Amino acid sequence: MINLPPLLLEPRMQQKVWGGTTFVSSSPGLPIGEVWAISGRVGNASKILSEHVPNSTLDAFYAEHGPLLCGDRSPHSEFPLLCKFIDAQDHLSVQVHPNDDQAQQGGYGPCGKTECWYIVDAAPGAEIIAGFKPGVTKDVLLAHLADQSIESILDRFPIAPGDMLFIPAGCVHAILKGTIIYEVQQSSDTTMRFYDWNRNAIDRPLHIEQSLSMVYYGLGSNRPVPPCVKKMVGPLVHQVRSACRFFCVEEIYTAAAAEVVVPAVNSCVTVSVLMGDATLLTDRGTLQVGQYGSACMPADIGPLTFQFDKESRILIAYIPDLIADVVEPLLENDYSHGEIVCLAGPALDNDIARLLTPLGSVFNSHRE
């Protein structure tokens, strides 16, 4: 059997009309809005920098070694996760994404686009849009689209660095100016725009009919997700920030030099450094990852040891067994079912709630 090495990755820069100045590209043109830190998307895949894998990209590597890289939890033919830094100097469009069934039926690809956002930085007074205000139905939405007053029915609220939001497929949303986020999502780039702040750009069309077919109404509150601590070791805290059937995102923060061991999971594990730096020790080699750097660990590599020599913050993501990897460890730490369920976002279509309660079967009944 081949022993796959840890993979250090080179990001792909994406120019956007709303982009900022945090990330710089040598290419002329629009500012950088997105940094695809970990991508297996064909045509936009991360370049592998590890010396043991010369001249390869993550999509090609996955095509050759998918089961070894991702274990038995990757349901599609492409690398299952897409991880991005997003730097919003201006508002992104008000948009919505399809679920798996809608993506496949519409010819958009094998998977939909459920995602979560970790707020890396936010200007004073920064806000975000996630969902509608209470009482919005399809008829209400159509009326506000007709008179161009959709802004008045969007749920817009303040955010702060460290917040985490879960954005399921079907949730109308917009990242607003003055915000840097780290996004973990299904590997899809399908976006349907409801509204684009009157930019009227030819290359940014609206998709009203498609958007209407994808919207969830009555999702309920979509405020920041409270974290659940897995482990505390001296100055270090390791906590779960978001979890659903598509991904689990965990944060490791330390205020000073520290070391922590993360148990193995039967999934690839992505790693991105938001602050400071990290040294990853495995039985197949060591990686040094600096700020905004990223890596991918194969599913069979075993426990991961992270060493930090100063204040640092990283996010790791993987495809979870929700019971074994999330629910059971948090129950052992005395979290309630209700607290754990919150990691999967609003009440409708909540993956963890579906596992923990017989009422889970009703969570899909509110699509109009």
Short mmCIF file of N, CA and C in Angstrom, two decimals, residues 118-228:
data_model
loop_
_atom_site.label_atom_id
_atom_site.label_comp_id
_atom_site.label_asym_id
_atom_site.label_seq_id
_atom_site.Cartn_x
_atom_site.Cartn_y
_atom_site.Cartn_z
N TYR A 118 -15.93 31.54 9.03
CA TYR A 118 -15.24 31.99 10.24
C TYR A 118 -14.80 33.42 10.00
N ILE A 119 -15.18 34.33 10.89
CA ILE A 119 -14.83 35.73 10.72
C ILE A 119 -13.39 35.95 11.20
N VAL A 120 -12.48 36.11 10.25
CA VAL A 120 -11.06 36.33 10.57
C VAL A 120 -10.84 37.75 11.05
N ASP A 121 -11.47 38.71 10.39
CA ASP A 121 -11.35 40.11 10.78
C ASP A 121 -12.60 40.84 10.32
N ALA A 122 -12.94 41.89 11.03
CA ALA A 122 -14.11 42.68 10.69
C ALA A 122 -13.89 44.12 11.14
N ALA A 123 -14.19 45.05 10.26
CA ALA A 123 -14.06 46.46 10.60
C ALA A 123 -15.09 46.83 11.67
N PRO A 124 -14.82 47.88 12.44
CA PRO A 124 -15.81 48.32 13.42
C PRO A 124 -17.17 48.57 12.76
N GLY A 125 -18.20 47.99 13.34
CA GLY A 125 -19.55 48.15 12.79
C GLY A 125 -19.87 47.22 11.64
N ALA A 126 -18.99 46.28 11.32
CA ALA A 126 -19.23 45.37 10.20
C ALA A 126 -20.48 44.52 10.43
N GLU A 127 -21.17 44.24 9.34
CA GLU A 127 -22.39 43.43 9.39
C GLU A 127 -22.32 42.35 8.33
N ILE A 128 -23.29 41.43 8.40
CA ILE A 128 -23.38 40.36 7.43
C ILE A 128 -24.85 40.04 7.22
N ILE A 129 -25.18 39.43 6.10
CA ILE A 129 -26.55 39.02 5.81
C ILE A 129 -26.62 37.51 5.76
N ALA A 130 -27.54 36.94 6.54
CA ALA A 130 -27.74 35.49 6.53
C ALA A 130 -29.21 35.20 6.81
N GLY A 131 -29.97 34.93 5.76
CA GLY A 131 -31.37 34.62 5.90
C GLY A 131 -32.28 35.83 5.73
N PHE A 132 -33.57 35.57 5.84
CA PHE A 132 -34.58 36.61 5.77
C PHE A 132 -35.05 37.00 7.17
N LYS A 133 -35.67 38.15 7.27
CA LYS A 133 -36.35 38.51 8.50
C LYS A 133 -37.55 37.58 8.70
N PRO A 134 -38.04 37.45 9.95
CA PRO A 134 -39.18 36.55 10.19
C PRO A 134 -40.39 36.92 9.34
N GLY A 135 -41.11 35.90 8.90
CA GLY A 135 -42.36 36.12 8.17
C GLY A 135 -42.24 36.22 6.67
N VAL A 136 -41.04 36.16 6.13
CA VAL A 136 -40.87 36.27 4.68
C VAL A 136 -41.28 34.96 4.01
N THR A 137 -42.19 35.04 3.07
CA THR A 137 -42.62 33.91 2.25
C THR A 137 -42.23 34.18 0.80
N LYS A 138 -42.52 33.23 -0.06
CA LYS A 138 -42.21 33.43 -1.47
C LYS A 138 -42.95 34.64 -2.03
N ASP A 139 -44.22 34.81 -1.67
CA ASP A 139 -45.00 35.95 -2.16
C ASP A 139 -44.41 37.27 -1.69
N VAL A 140 -43.98 37.31 -0.43
CA VAL A 140 -43.35 38.53 0.09
C VAL A 140 -42.06 38.82 -0.66
N LEU A 141 -41.26 37.79 -0.88
CA LEU A 141 -40.01 37.97 -1.60
C LEU A 141 -40.26 38.49 -3.02
N LEU A 142 -41.24 37.90 -3.72
CA LEU A 142 -41.54 38.33 -5.08
C LEU A 142 -41.95 39.80 -5.12
N ALA A 143 -42.73 40.22 -4.14
CA ALA A 143 -43.17 41.62 -4.10
C ALA A 143 -42.00 42.57 -3.91
N HIS A 144 -41.06 42.19 -3.06
CA HIS A 144 -39.90 43.05 -2.81
C HIS A 144 -38.90 43.01 -3.96
N LEU A 145 -38.84 41.90 -4.66
CA LEU A 145 -38.01 41.87 -5.87
C LEU A 145 -38.60 42.77 -6.94
N ALA A 146 -39.93 42.79 -7.05
CA ALA A 146 -40.59 43.59 -8.07
C ALA A 146 -40.36 45.08 -7.88
N ASP A 147 -40.38 45.54 -6.63
CA ASP A 147 -40.16 46.99 -6.42
C ASP A 147 -38.73 47.30 -5.95
N GLN A 148 -37.83 46.33 -6.10
CA GLN A 148 -36.40 46.52 -5.83
C GLN A 148 -36.14 46.96 -4.38
N SER A 149 -36.85 46.35 -3.44
CA SER A 149 -36.68 46.68 -2.03
C SER A 149 -36.26 45.45 -1.22
N ILE A 150 -35.56 44.52 -1.86
CA ILE A 150 -35.20 43.28 -1.19
C ILE A 150 -34.34 43.51 0.04
N GLU A 151 -33.57 44.61 0.07
CA GLU A 151 -32.72 44.88 1.23
C GLU A 151 -33.52 44.94 2.52
N SER A 152 -34.76 45.38 2.44
CA SER A 152 -35.56 45.60 3.66
C SER A 152 -36.02 44.30 4.31
N ILE A 153 -35.95 43.18 3.61
CA ILE A 153 -36.42 41.91 4.20
C ILE A 153 -35.27 40.96 4.53
N LEU A 154 -34.03 41.40 4.34
CA LEU A 154 -32.87 40.56 4.63
C LEU A 154 -32.47 40.68 6.09
N ASP A 155 -32.06 39.57 6.68
CA ASP A 155 -31.63 39.57 8.08
C ASP A 155 -30.16 40.00 8.13
N ARG A 156 -29.95 41.24 8.52
CA ARG A 156 -28.61 41.85 8.55
C ARG A 156 -28.25 42.14 9.99
N PHE A 157 -27.08 41.69 10.42
CA PHE A 157 -26.72 41.82 11.83
C PHE A 157 -25.22 41.99 11.99
N PRO A 158 -24.78 42.51 13.14
CA PRO A 158 -23.35 42.77 13.35
C PRO A 158 -22.55 41.49 13.58
N ILE A 159 -21.28 41.55 13.22
CA ILE A 159 -20.36 40.42 13.42
C ILE A 159 -19.07 40.93 14.04
N ALA A 160 -18.28 40.00 14.55
CA ALA A 160 -17.00 40.33 15.17
C ALA A 160 -16.00 39.22 14.87
N PRO A 161 -14.70 39.52 14.90
CA PRO A 161 -13.70 38.47 14.69
C PRO A 161 -13.92 37.30 15.64
N GLY A 162 -13.80 36.09 15.10
CA GLY A 162 -14.01 34.88 15.89
C GLY A 162 -15.40 34.29 15.76
N ASP A 163 -16.36 35.04 15.20
CA ASP A 163 -17.69 34.50 14.99
C ASP A 163 -17.64 33.40 13.93
N MET A 164 -18.53 32.44 14.05
CA MET A 164 -18.72 31.40 13.04
C MET A 164 -20.19 31.35 12.64
N LEU A 165 -20.44 31.35 11.33
CA LEU A 165 -21.81 31.23 10.84
C LEU A 165 -21.93 30.01 9.93
N PHE A 166 -23.02 29.28 10.09
CA PHE A 166 -23.31 28.13 9.25
C PHE A 166 -24.33 28.56 8.20
N ILE A 167 -23.98 28.35 6.92
CA ILE A 167 -24.83 28.81 5.81
C ILE A 167 -25.24 27.58 4.98
N PRO A 168 -26.40 27.00 5.27
CA PRO A 168 -26.82 25.83 4.51
C PRO A 168 -27.25 26.21 3.10
N ALA A 169 -27.18 25.26 2.18
CA ALA A 169 -27.74 25.48 0.86
C ALA A 169 -29.18 25.94 1.01
N GLY A 170 -29.56 26.95 0.21
CA GLY A 170 -30.91 27.48 0.29
C GLY A 170 -31.04 28.71 1.17
N CYS A 171 -30.00 29.06 1.92
CA CYS A 171 -30.03 30.24 2.79
C CYS A 171 -29.55 31.46 2.01
N VAL A 172 -30.41 32.44 1.82
CA VAL A 172 -30.00 33.67 1.15
C VAL A 172 -28.97 34.39 2.03
N HIS A 173 -27.92 34.96 1.41
CA HIS A 173 -26.85 35.52 2.22
C HIS A 173 -26.01 36.50 1.41
N ALA A 174 -25.21 37.28 2.13
CA ALA A 174 -24.24 38.17 1.50
C ALA A 174 -23.16 38.53 2.52
N ILE A 175 -21.92 38.43 2.08
CA ILE A 175 -20.79 38.94 2.86
C ILE A 175 -20.67 40.42 2.54
N LEU A 176 -20.59 41.25 3.56
CA LEU A 176 -20.59 42.69 3.35
C LEU A 176 -19.19 43.28 3.57
N LYS A 177 -19.02 44.51 3.13
CA LYS A 177 -17.70 45.13 3.10
C LYS A 177 -17.09 45.25 4.49
N GLY A 178 -15.75 45.25 4.50
CA GLY A 178 -15.02 45.37 5.76
C GLY A 178 -14.84 44.06 6.47
N THR A 179 -14.92 42.95 5.73
CA THR A 179 -14.91 41.63 6.35
C THR A 179 -13.89 40.73 5.67
N ILE A 180 -13.12 39.99 6.47
CA ILE A 180 -12.28 38.91 5.96
C ILE A 180 -12.78 37.63 6.61
N ILE A 181 -13.11 36.65 5.79
CA ILE A 181 -13.60 35.40 6.35
C ILE A 181 -12.78 34.22 5.82
N TYR A 182 -12.85 33.12 6.55
CA TYR A 182 -12.34 31.84 6.07
C TYR A 182 -13.56 30.96 5.89
N GLU A 183 -13.72 30.45 4.67
CA GLU A 183 -14.90 29.69 4.32
C GLU A 183 -14.53 28.24 4.06
N VAL A 184 -15.29 27.33 4.66
CA VAL A 184 -15.20 25.90 4.35
C VAL A 184 -16.53 25.51 3.74
N GLN A 185 -16.48 24.82 2.60
CA GLN A 185 -17.71 24.51 1.87
C GLN A 185 -17.56 23.22 1.09
N GLN A 186 -18.70 22.73 0.62
CA GLN A 186 -18.66 21.68 -0.37
C GLN A 186 -17.95 22.19 -1.61
N SER A 187 -17.38 21.29 -2.38
CA SER A 187 -16.58 21.70 -3.53
C SER A 187 -17.46 22.06 -4.71
N SER A 188 -18.06 23.23 -4.63
CA SER A 188 -18.94 23.73 -5.69
C SER A 188 -18.67 25.22 -5.86
N ASP A 189 -18.82 25.72 -7.08
CA ASP A 189 -18.68 27.15 -7.33
C ASP A 189 -19.96 27.71 -7.95
N THR A 190 -21.09 27.06 -7.62
CA THR A 190 -22.38 27.47 -8.19
C THR A 190 -23.03 28.53 -7.31
N THR A 191 -23.22 29.72 -7.86
CA THR A 191 -23.81 30.84 -7.13
C THR A 191 -24.93 31.44 -7.95
N MET A 192 -26.08 31.65 -7.32
CA MET A 192 -27.22 32.30 -7.96
C MET A 192 -27.47 33.65 -7.28
N ARG A 193 -27.40 34.72 -8.07
CA ARG A 193 -27.53 36.07 -7.52
C ARG A 193 -28.98 36.55 -7.56
N PHE A 194 -29.45 37.01 -6.38
CA PHE A 194 -30.73 37.70 -6.28
C PHE A 194 -30.59 39.18 -6.61
N TYR A 195 -29.49 39.76 -6.12
CA TYR A 195 -29.37 41.22 -6.09
C TYR A 195 -27.88 41.55 -6.00
N ASP A 196 -27.44 42.57 -6.76
CA ASP A 196 -26.01 42.90 -6.80
C ASP A 196 -25.75 44.38 -6.54
N TRP A 197 -26.56 44.98 -5.66
CA TRP A 197 -26.32 46.35 -5.22
C TRP A 197 -26.25 47.33 -6.39
N ASN A 198 -27.09 47.05 -7.41
CA ASN A 198 -27.20 47.93 -8.59
C ASN A 198 -25.89 48.12 -9.34
N ARG A 199 -25.02 47.10 -9.30
CA ARG A 199 -23.78 47.20 -10.08
C ARG A 199 -24.07 47.15 -11.59
N ASN A 200 -25.06 46.34 -11.98
CA ASN A 200 -25.45 46.23 -13.40
C ASN A 200 -24.27 45.86 -14.29
N ALA A 201 -23.41 44.97 -13.80
CA ALA A 201 -22.24 44.55 -14.58
C ALA A 201 -22.64 43.41 -15.53
N ILE A 202 -22.17 43.50 -16.76
CA ILE A 202 -22.52 42.50 -17.77
C ILE A 202 -22.04 41.11 -17.36
N ASP A 203 -20.87 41.07 -16.70
CA ASP A 203 -20.31 39.76 -16.32
C ASP A 203 -20.81 39.28 -14.96
N ARG A 204 -21.82 39.97 -14.39
CA ARG A 204 -22.38 39.56 -13.11
C ARG A 204 -23.92 39.52 -13.22
N PRO A 205 -24.45 38.61 -14.03
CA PRO A 205 -25.90 38.56 -14.24
C PRO A 205 -26.64 38.09 -12.99
N LEU A 206 -27.90 38.48 -12.91
CA LEU A 206 -28.78 37.97 -11.85
C LEU A 206 -29.42 36.67 -12.31
N HIS A 207 -29.85 35.86 -11.32
CA HIS A 207 -30.44 34.55 -11.61
C HIS A 207 -31.72 34.40 -10.78
N ILE A 208 -32.69 35.24 -11.06
CA ILE A 208 -33.87 35.34 -10.21
C ILE A 208 -34.65 34.01 -10.18
N GLU A 209 -34.97 33.47 -11.34
CA GLU A 209 -35.79 32.25 -11.38
C GLU A 209 -35.07 31.07 -10.71
N GLN A 210 -33.77 30.93 -11.02
CA GLN A 210 -33.02 29.84 -10.39
C GLN A 210 -32.94 30.03 -8.88
N SER A 211 -32.72 31.27 -8.45
CA SER A 211 -32.63 31.56 -7.02
C SER A 211 -33.91 31.21 -6.30
N LEU A 212 -35.04 31.59 -6.89
CA LEU A 212 -36.33 31.33 -6.25
C LEU A 212 -36.57 29.84 -6.05
N SER A 213 -36.05 29.03 -6.95
CA SER A 213 -36.26 27.58 -6.84
C SER A 213 -35.38 26.94 -5.77
N MET A 214 -34.41 27.68 -5.26
CA MET A 214 -33.46 27.11 -4.31
C MET A 214 -33.63 27.59 -2.88
N VAL A 215 -34.46 28.61 -2.67
CA VAL A 215 -34.54 29.26 -1.36
C VAL A 215 -35.27 28.41 -0.33
N TYR A 216 -34.71 28.36 0.88
CA TYR A 216 -35.42 27.88 2.07
C TYR A 216 -36.06 29.09 2.75
N TYR A 217 -37.35 28.97 3.06
CA TYR A 217 -38.03 30.02 3.81
C TYR A 217 -38.20 29.55 5.25
N GLY A 218 -38.16 30.48 6.17
CA GLY A 218 -38.40 30.13 7.57
C GLY A 218 -37.30 29.32 8.19
N LEU A 219 -36.06 29.55 7.79
CA LEU A 219 -34.95 28.80 8.38
C LEU A 219 -34.76 29.08 9.86
N GLY A 220 -35.25 30.22 10.31
CA GLY A 220 -35.05 30.58 11.71
C GLY A 220 -33.76 31.35 11.90
N SER A 221 -33.42 31.63 13.14
CA SER A 221 -32.25 32.44 13.45
C SER A 221 -30.98 31.80 12.89
N ASN A 222 -30.17 32.62 12.26
CA ASN A 222 -28.91 32.13 11.71
C ASN A 222 -27.75 32.95 12.28
N ARG A 223 -27.81 33.19 13.58
CA ARG A 223 -26.78 33.96 14.25
C ARG A 223 -25.52 33.11 14.46
N PRO A 224 -24.42 33.72 14.90
CA PRO A 224 -23.17 32.96 15.08
C PRO A 224 -23.34 31.71 15.93
N VAL A 225 -22.60 30.67 15.55
CA VAL A 225 -22.67 29.36 16.20
C VAL A 225 -21.77 29.36 17.44
N PRO A 226 -22.29 29.04 18.62
CA PRO A 226 -21.43 28.96 19.81
C PRO A 226 -20.46 27.79 19.70
N PRO A 227 -19.18 27.98 20.07
CA PRO A 227 -18.22 26.88 19.99
C PRO A 227 -18.42 25.86 21.10
N CYS A 228 -17.92 24.66 20.87
CA CYS A 228 -17.92 23.60 21.87
C CYS A 228 -16.48 23.11 22.05
#
